[in-house]
């Protein structure tokens, strides 16, 4: 296969029509058959990230494979949505685009005859794509859409093309795969082992048909009855699955309607209306709590709380009360002493002849002592009971009261904040009547969706039941067939078919071993060209049953692939891909998107120098300016047939393809 031209129209970042010549230059021979000019297989595209390099690879895959190009099983609706998303969305003359197309022209040799094919895939917004195919300039009008796609799938099976049209992620997938699934699929398709499986299936069908014809009429009638039952159940199952798909679409549509109504409800204040009643109840509760908290605060203020607000003053008051208490004790003592002195004076007058001098001395001393106490000022002049009460309130009750006050005050602040928010929410909420219609519509849609979901599940269960019945009928047919198998095993055709099945199993086993050995050999050859010198001793051993790949060093010790660097894994994967291509013998172009991202400088040198010029007769490389730079351009200059640069315009949000490569020959658009 040789791709000669790619035409893009309003595809992703490419606005309008872009025709890109992808023709490489073959080797030139003289009259004697000697090469006078080497082949130039490389077509090099350069573009910064986001410019549209991947769009080139995507376009080729989509043109050839349609829905299968997306690497996932898409429904019709999902596929239409996916290709609609590929229509150019930039700004330019002519307004917004609502259609796109891709045309791929290639030369392909089929059954020894070389023909030029042109596949065109076009689509409009929210519409299924159209597919047309030309051979040597003549439209193959006899093929409908499905037949055209089937024809393309036969020319280049999608499983094979995945290994020739790939990006860095595809390489990484193969490099990281340790289960062998990716490689197993590739080997079976590339090496033709899947053809053996298909041949065995065809032989089994042939044997069943002949077996049925050789059976007695009564047995055949019974088998036909079971077969009709099987077909009937399968059709019912298919019809139920179809009905389930319709209901699933209705569920999706109802979900969209619900989302739209909820959006309208939200815009009209419906979200607040839903909580209006609860917010009103909340306000009533908060107001009651606020009243209780304020009452509690007033109670605390009327009690011992004020003492807690002036601890220094209250300390001075207590000290003053203690001082006055001492003063009162002394004053009381003086009064008692005066009474005692009066009695003493009378007693001394009776016993002493000169008692006047003694009494004057006592009176003077007492008067001096009492004058000090009489001069002390009594500020509060409270009783001892009152003093103890004040002391207890200050030192005990005041601290407890402050704790209760602080808790109530903090909660009151929170309550007032919640009251403000609730009041705001109530003010935002429209009256219930204003949104009642939307509420009712949403509830009805929810009920409709629930009913559809129940119907969908019921349909699926019934479809499964019909399918089980169909399988049971098929088992009965097989049981009758096996029971009467010996009577049917007559004739050379049947005998040959049975022998062929046995031979095919042996042939598949021997072919697999032979191809795996050849693949190991090709891998070693490719790996030596791409690996660094210190890695050249690594070889590969492939299990022919599981297709697990084990890397082995020169001592026969298995190498842990998990321990390899990302660059080493990529070199390993590219070596596997190249070995698969050589072993298969298929001549297909190679398209590689950003191939050097994970590689260090040594591995990059090897890949550019030894892989790109020799990978295929046509190698399309999609690179950034930091991957294939000036040094690498000089290294492979003689192998490059064409260079293009994809430049993105931020104003129009679109890209153009020009001849040249970043720093050279940026003169002419490829269009």
mmCIF file of C-alpha atoms in Angstrom, residues 26 79 97 112 129 163 184 200 212 218 227 234 239 252 313 328 345 355 360 378 398 426 454 472 499 637 652:
data_model
loop_
_atom_site.group_PDB
_atom_site.id
_atom_site.type_symbol
_atom_site.label_atom_id
_atom_site.label_comp_id
_atom_site.label_asym_id
_atom_site.label_seq_id
_atom_site.Cartn_x
_atom_site.Cartn_y
_atom_site.Cartn_z
ATOM 1 C CA UNK A 26 11.181 5.577 -5.116
ATOM 2 C CA UNK A 79 -20.414 7.812 16.763
ATOM 3 C CA UNK A 97 -19.126 25.133 9.535
ATOM 4 C CA UNK A 112 -1.388 -9.355 -7.950
ATOM 5 C CA UNK A 129 -21.384 9.881 7.662
ATOM 6 C CA UNK A 163 0.574 -1.387 14.332
ATOM 7 C CA UNK A 184 -1.050 -12.020 20.593
ATOM 8 C CA UNK A 200 -11.826 -24.144 10.701
ATOM 9 C CA UNK A 212 -28.011 -32.741 8.721
ATOM 10 C CA UNK A 218 -37.760 -37.715 11.437
ATOM 11 C CA UNK A 227 -33.861 -24.722 14.892
ATOM 12 C CA UNK A 234 -33.233 -15.151 18.942
ATOM 13 C CA UNK A 239 -36.485 -7.333 19.183
ATOM 14 C CA UNK A 252 -31.511 9.777 28.123
ATOM 15 C CA UNK A 313 -11.664 46.393 91.759
ATOM 16 C CA UNK A 328 -14.107 47.165 114.015
ATOM 17 C CA UNK A 345 -10.702 53.023 138.606
ATOM 18 C CA UNK A 355 -4.583 56.260 142.363
ATOM 19 C CA UNK A 360 -3.920 59.108 134.210
ATOM 20 C CA UNK A 378 -14.901 52.926 107.415
ATOM 21 C CA UNK A 398 -18.821 35.178 89.598
ATOM 22 C CA UNK A 426 -36.505 33.428 52.566
ATOM 23 C CA UNK A 454 -38.202 -0.269 35.186
ATOM 24 C CA UNK A 472 -31.311 -24.290 25.007
ATOM 25 C CA UNK A 499 -9.154 -34.735 8.350
ATOM 26 C CA UNK A 637 18.259 14.711 4.680
ATOM 27 C CA UNK A 652 -8.982 32.190 13.345
#
